[in-house]
Coordinates of C-alpha atoms and ligand atoms in Angstrom, one line a residue:
M1 CA -36.7 9.4 -4.6
R2 CA -34.3 7.0 -4.0
K3 CA -30.5 8.0 -5.0
K4 CA -29.2 6.8 -8.1
Y5 CA -26.5 4.2 -7.9
R6 CA -22.7 5.4 -8.1
A7 CA -19.4 3.6 -8.8
G8 CA -15.9 4.4 -9.8
F9 CA -12.3 4.5 -9.2
V10 CA -10.3 6.0 -6.3
A11 CA -6.8 6.9 -7.0
I12 CA -5.0 7.1 -3.5
L13 CA -1.7 8.7 -4.0
G14 CA 0.7 10.9 -1.7
R15 CA 4.4 10.9 -0.6
P16 CA 6.0 7.7 1.0
N17 CA 4.9 6.6 4.7
A18 CA 1.8 8.7 4.6
G19 CA -0.2 6.1 5.3
K20 CA -1.8 5.5 2.0
S21 CA -2.1 1.2 2.5
T22 CA -3.1 1.9 6.1
L23 CA -5.9 3.9 4.7
L24 CA -6.5 1.4 2.0
N25 CA -6.9 -1.5 4.7
A26 CA -9.2 0.9 6.8
L27 CA -11.7 2.0 4.2
L28 CA -11.9 -1.8 2.7
G29 CA -11.9 -3.0 6.5
T30 CA -9.7 -6.0 5.4
K31 CA -6.0 -6.1 5.3
L32 CA -5.0 -5.9 1.7
A33 CA -1.8 -3.9 1.4
I34 CA 1.1 -4.4 3.9
I35 CA 2.2 -1.4 6.1
A36 CA 5.6 -0.7 7.6
S37 CA 7.3 2.5 8.9
K38 CA 9.6 2.6 6.3
P39 CA 9.3 4.6 3.0
Q40 CA 8.3 2.9 -0.1
T41 CA 6.7 -0.2 1.2
T42 CA 4.2 -0.5 -1.2
R43 CA 5.6 -1.2 -5.0
T44 CA 2.9 -1.8 -7.0
A45 CA -0.9 -0.5 -7.5
I46 CA -3.1 -2.6 -5.5
Q47 CA -6.8 -2.6 -6.4
G48 CA -9.4 -3.1 -3.3
V49 CA -13.0 -3.1 -4.1
L50 CA -15.6 -1.4 -1.4
A51 CA -19.7 -2.2 -1.9
V52 CA -21.8 -0.1 0.3
P53 CA -25.5 0.1 0.0
G54 CA -26.1 2.5 -3.2
A55 CA -22.3 2.9 -4.2
Q56 CA -19.3 1.1 -5.3
M57 CA -15.3 2.3 -4.7
V58 CA -12.4 0.7 -6.6
F59 CA -9.7 2.3 -4.6
I60 CA -6.2 1.9 -6.0
D61 CA -3.5 2.4 -3.3
T62 CA 0.0 3.2 -5.2
P63 CA 3.8 3.6 -4.1
G64 CA 4.4 6.7 -2.4
I65 CA 5.6 9.4 -4.4
H66 CA 9.5 9.9 -4.7
K67 CA 12.7 10.4 -6.7
G68 CA 15.0 7.3 -7.0
D69 CA 17.5 6.1 -9.4
T70 CA 16.8 2.0 -9.8
L71 CA 14.9 0.7 -12.4
L72 CA 12.6 -0.7 -9.7
N73 CA 12.0 3.2 -8.2
R74 CA 11.3 4.0 -11.8
R75 CA 8.9 1.2 -12.5
M76 CA 7.0 2.3 -9.3
M77 CA 6.6 5.6 -10.5
E78 CA 5.1 4.3 -13.7
T79 CA 2.7 2.3 -11.7
V80 CA 1.8 5.8 -9.8
R81 CA 1.4 7.8 -12.8
A82 CA -0.6 4.9 -14.3
A83 CA -3.2 4.8 -11.3
A84 CA -3.0 8.7 -11.5
E85 CA -4.3 8.6 -15.3
A86 CA -7.9 8.2 -14.9
P87 CA -9.4 8.1 -11.9
D88 CA -12.8 9.7 -10.9
V89 CA -11.3 11.1 -7.6
V90 CA -7.9 11.3 -6.1
L91 CA -7.2 10.9 -2.5
F92 CA -4.3 13.2 -1.9
V93 CA -2.9 11.6 1.7
I94 CA -0.9 14.0 3.9
D95 CA 0.9 13.3 6.9
A96 CA -0.5 16.0 9.1
L97 CA 2.2 15.5 11.7
T98 CA 4.8 16.6 9.5
P99 CA 5.3 19.9 7.4
P100 CA 4.9 19.3 3.7
T101 CA 7.8 17.7 1.6
D102 CA 9.0 18.1 -1.9
E103 CA 7.6 14.8 -2.7
D104 CA 4.3 16.1 -1.1
T105 CA 4.6 18.5 -3.8
Q106 CA 5.0 15.7 -6.5
A107 CA 2.2 14.0 -5.5
L108 CA 0.0 17.0 -5.7
D109 CA 1.2 17.6 -9.2
L110 CA 0.5 14.0 -10.5
A111 CA -2.9 14.3 -8.4
K112 CA -3.6 17.9 -10.4
K113 CA -3.0 16.2 -13.5
A114 CA -5.8 13.8 -13.5
G115 CA -7.9 16.9 -13.8
V116 CA -10.7 15.2 -11.2
P117 CA -11.6 16.2 -7.9
V118 CA -9.1 16.2 -5.0
I119 CA -9.6 15.1 -1.4
A120 CA -6.9 16.4 0.8
V121 CA -6.7 13.5 3.5
L122 CA -5.1 14.5 6.4
N123 CA -4.0 11.2 8.4
K124 CA -2.5 10.8 11.8
I125 CA -4.6 13.1 13.7
D126 CA -4.6 10.7 16.3
W127 CA -1.0 11.9 17.2
L128 CA -1.5 15.5 16.4
E129 CA -1.7 17.2 19.5
K130 CA -3.0 20.7 19.1
K131 CA -6.4 21.0 16.9
P132 CA -4.5 24.7 15.8
D133 CA -1.7 22.8 14.1
L134 CA -4.5 21.0 12.0
L135 CA -6.1 23.9 11.0
A136 CA -2.4 25.7 10.2
R137 CA -1.8 22.5 8.0
I138 CA -5.0 22.6 6.1
E139 CA -4.6 26.6 5.8
Q140 CA -1.1 25.5 4.3
Y141 CA -2.5 23.1 1.6
R142 CA -5.1 25.4 0.8
Q143 CA -2.9 27.7 -0.8
W144 CA -1.5 24.9 -3.0
H145 CA -4.6 23.6 -4.4
D146 CA -8.7 24.3 -4.1
F147 CA -9.2 20.8 -3.0
A148 CA -12.8 19.2 -3.1
A149 CA -12.9 18.6 0.7
Y150 CA -10.0 18.5 3.5
I151 CA -10.8 15.3 5.5
P152 CA -8.6 14.7 8.8
V153 CA -8.6 11.1 9.5
S154 CA -6.7 8.3 11.6
A155 CA -6.7 5.6 9.5
R156 CA -4.9 3.6 12.2
R157 CA -7.7 4.1 14.6
G158 CA -10.4 4.4 12.0
S159 CA -11.8 7.9 12.7
G160 CA -13.1 10.0 10.0
L161 CA -13.7 7.6 7.8
D162 CA -17.6 7.8 7.3
E163 CA -17.0 11.2 6.4
L164 CA -14.6 10.4 3.7
R165 CA -16.6 7.6 2.3
A166 CA -19.4 10.0 2.1
E167 CA -17.3 12.5 0.2
I168 CA -15.8 10.0 -1.9
I169 CA -19.4 8.5 -3.2
K170 CA -20.0 12.3 -4.2
H171 CA -17.9 12.5 -6.8
L172 CA -18.4 9.4 -8.3
P173 CA -20.4 9.1 -11.5
V174 CA -24.0 7.6 -11.8
G175 CA -24.0 4.4 -12.8
S176 CA -23.7 0.3 -12.6
A177 CA -21.4 -1.4 -10.2
I178 CA -17.8 -1.9 -12.2
F179 CA -17.3 -5.4 -10.1
P180 CA -19.4 -8.2 -8.9
E181 CA -20.6 -7.5 -5.2
D182 CA -18.4 -9.7 -3.5
Y183 CA -15.1 -9.2 -5.6
L184 CA -12.2 -7.7 -3.3
T185 CA -9.3 -7.2 -5.2
D186 CA -7.0 -8.2 -8.3
Q187 CA -4.0 -9.4 -6.1
P188 CA -3.6 -13.1 -6.5
E189 CA -3.1 -15.1 -3.4
R190 CA 0.4 -15.9 -4.3
F191 CA 1.2 -12.4 -4.7
L192 CA -0.7 -11.5 -0.8
A193 CA 1.5 -14.2 0.6
A194 CA 4.7 -12.9 -0.9
E195 CA 3.8 -9.6 0.7
I196 CA 3.2 -10.6 4.0
I197 CA 6.7 -12.2 4.0
R198 CA 7.8 -9.1 3.0
E199 CA 6.3 -7.2 5.3
K200 CA 7.7 -9.3 8.2
V201 CA 11.2 -8.6 6.8
L202 CA 10.6 -5.0 6.9
H203 CA 9.2 -5.0 10.3
H204 CA 12.7 -6.5 11.5
T205 CA 15.4 -4.9 9.5
Q206 CA 16.7 -1.2 9.1
K207 CA 18.5 1.1 7.0
E208 CA 19.3 -0.1 3.2
V209 CA 18.0 -3.7 4.0
P210 CA 14.2 -3.2 3.3
H211 CA 14.9 -1.8 0.0
A212 CA 17.3 -4.5 -1.1
V213 CA 14.4 -7.2 -0.3
A214 CA 12.2 -8.7 -2.7
V215 CA 10.2 -12.0 -2.0
A216 CA 9.0 -14.6 -4.8
I217 CA 6.9 -17.7 -4.4
D218 CA 8.6 -20.8 -5.4
S219 CA 5.6 -23.7 -5.0
W220 CA 2.1 -23.3 -3.9
E221 CA 0.2 -26.4 -3.0
E222 CA -3.6 -26.1 -1.4
T223 CA -6.3 -28.3 0.0
P224 CA -9.5 -26.7 1.5
K225 CA -7.7 -27.1 4.7
L226 CA -3.6 -26.9 4.0
L227 CA -1.6 -24.5 2.1
R228 CA 1.6 -25.5 1.5
T229 CA 3.8 -22.9 0.4
A230 CA 7.8 -22.2 -0.2
A231 CA 9.0 -18.6 -1.3
T232 CA 12.7 -17.2 -1.5
I233 CA 13.7 -14.0 0.2
Y234 CA 16.4 -12.3 -2.0
V235 CA 18.8 -9.8 -0.9
E236 CA 21.4 -7.8 -2.8
K237 CA 24.7 -8.4 -0.4
P238 CA 26.0 -11.4 1.8
G239 CA 25.7 -9.1 4.7
Q240 CA 22.1 -8.8 3.8
K241 CA 21.7 -12.5 3.9
A242 CA 23.7 -12.9 7.3
I243 CA 21.0 -10.4 9.0
L244 CA 18.3 -12.0 7.6
I245 CA 19.1 -15.3 8.4
G246 CA 20.1 -14.3 12.0
A247 CA 22.1 -16.2 14.7
G248 CA 21.4 -19.7 14.3
G249 CA 18.6 -18.8 12.1
S250 CA 17.0 -17.1 14.4
M251 CA 15.7 -14.2 12.7
M252 CA 14.7 -16.4 9.5
K253 CA 12.7 -18.3 12.3
K254 CA 10.8 -15.3 13.7
I255 CA 9.9 -13.9 10.2
G256 CA 8.8 -17.2 9.0
T257 CA 6.3 -18.0 12.3
Q258 CA 5.1 -14.5 11.7
A259 CA 4.6 -14.7 8.1
R260 CA 2.7 -18.1 8.7
H261 CA 0.6 -16.6 11.4
D262 CA -0.8 -14.0 9.4
M263 CA -1.3 -16.4 6.1
E264 CA -3.2 -18.6 8.4
H265 CA -5.6 -15.8 9.1
T266 CA -5.8 -14.4 5.5
F267 CA -6.2 -17.7 3.4
N268 CA -8.2 -19.2 6.5
R269 CA -6.4 -22.3 6.9
K270 CA -3.3 -24.0 8.1
V271 CA -0.3 -22.9 6.1
F272 CA 3.3 -24.8 6.0
L273 CA 5.8 -22.5 4.9
E274 CA 9.4 -22.6 3.9
T275 CA 11.4 -19.9 3.2
F276 CA 14.9 -19.6 1.7
V277 CA 17.4 -16.4 1.3
K278 CA 19.4 -16.1 -1.7
I279 CA 21.4 -13.1 -2.7
R280 CA 20.9 -11.7 -6.2
T281 CA 22.7 -8.8 -6.9
N282 CA 21.4 -5.6 -8.4
W283 CA 18.2 -7.1 -8.9
R284 CA 16.7 -3.7 -8.6
E285 CA 18.2 -2.9 -12.1
D286 CA 17.3 -6.4 -13.5
P287 CA 14.1 -6.2 -16.1
G288 CA 13.9 -9.8 -15.8
F289 CA 14.0 -10.4 -12.2
L290 CA 11.8 -7.4 -11.7
S291 CA 8.9 -9.0 -14.1
V292 CA 9.2 -12.7 -12.1
T293 CA 8.5 -10.9 -8.7
D294 CA 5.8 -8.6 -10.4
W295 CA 2.5 -10.8 -10.2
R296 CA 0.9 -8.5 -13.2
T297 CA 3.6 -10.1 -15.9
Ligands
GTP301 N1 0.0 7.4 14.3 C1 -0.5 7.0 12.9 N2 0.0 6.3 12.1 C2 -0.2 5.8 11.0 C3 -1.5 6.1 10.7 N3 -1.6 5.7 9.7 C4 -0.4 5.1 9.1 N4 0.7 5.2 9.9 C5 2.1 4.9 10.1 O1 2.3 5.4 9.3 C6 3.6 4.3 8.7 C7 3.6 4.4 7.1 O2 2.2 3.8 7.1 P1 2.0 3.1 5.4 O3 0.3 2.7 5.2 O4 2.9 1.6 5.1 O5 2.1 4.5 4.5 P2 2.2 4.3 2.8 O6 1.7 6.2 2.7 O7 1.0 3.3 2.5 O8 3.7 4.2 2.7 P3 4.7 3.7 1.3 O9 3.8 2.6 0.8 O10 5.9 3.1 1.8 O11 4.5 4.8 0.3 C8 3.1 3.0 9.4 O12 4.1 3.1 10.4 C9 1.9 3.2 9.6 O13 1.6 2.4 10.8 C10 -2.2 7.2 11.4 O14 -3.7 7.2 11.4 N5 -2.0 7.4 13.0
MG302 MG1 1.8 1.9 0.7

């Protein structure tokens, strides 16, 4: 007998930097979400849809669970709570290289609240030196919750993903596809472009600068062969602006070139990108500003 078609929502939860966005991209086989070695890279929920024979998985990547005082931090946590409200299954992403933290506990609390099966995804095993360490880590998490499964993966290398997809599908409800076959994401191209620029900024800056950066797209004109766009990179302080511009504009040039390169790949056309840097004091506390850079509003 043919297996019944399954389709459903899969929330990806976990502490900052666990590798949630890397996992989303790896599961989809497409780069949708930006990645950085700094925590709090993802700021909104990012939906990515994967159709395989017999099933459709609607993944929702979320910001890492953390405590933070700014309005931006609170909005990020509201986003995670909303994503955790009604999934069919949760992927609880664990950085297997490091011991559990308070943020892991908070993330798990939220995952449990969803009241659906939670799969423990032990990520970054490519850097794990000894197998007993992995088994010990699994044992640690087993004490916390009766997970539906414990699946070691390397999101970066792409290992363990077939096992993970198969496990996810088991927990999806029987039903027809939620989105059309070729549908990939709810993110508009402008938002993807702004995120690509922010990713390059994160790669080249340290300490408080990554957290102080927001990107807005000011103009967008496209033809089948060319995309012409202008973006403003907002920071909070003059010192941060100086860092982003760099000596003789060198940093801005580097960020612009790398972002343009990625955008050409993502949008499959030539890109003409102009970037500006502006100071916007305390933008993380400014509801008006936050809604300008949030593509959902
Ligand atoms: N070695 C190794 N590193 C990984 C793996 N997956 C992710 N990383 C790295 O972990 C860091 C964080 O990855 P992200 O995917 O941005 O993590 P995240 O959980 O989405 O982080 P936030 O959005 O800040 O919550 C990056 O430097 C990744 O390259 C993996 O399988 N192996
Ligand atoms: Mg992320």
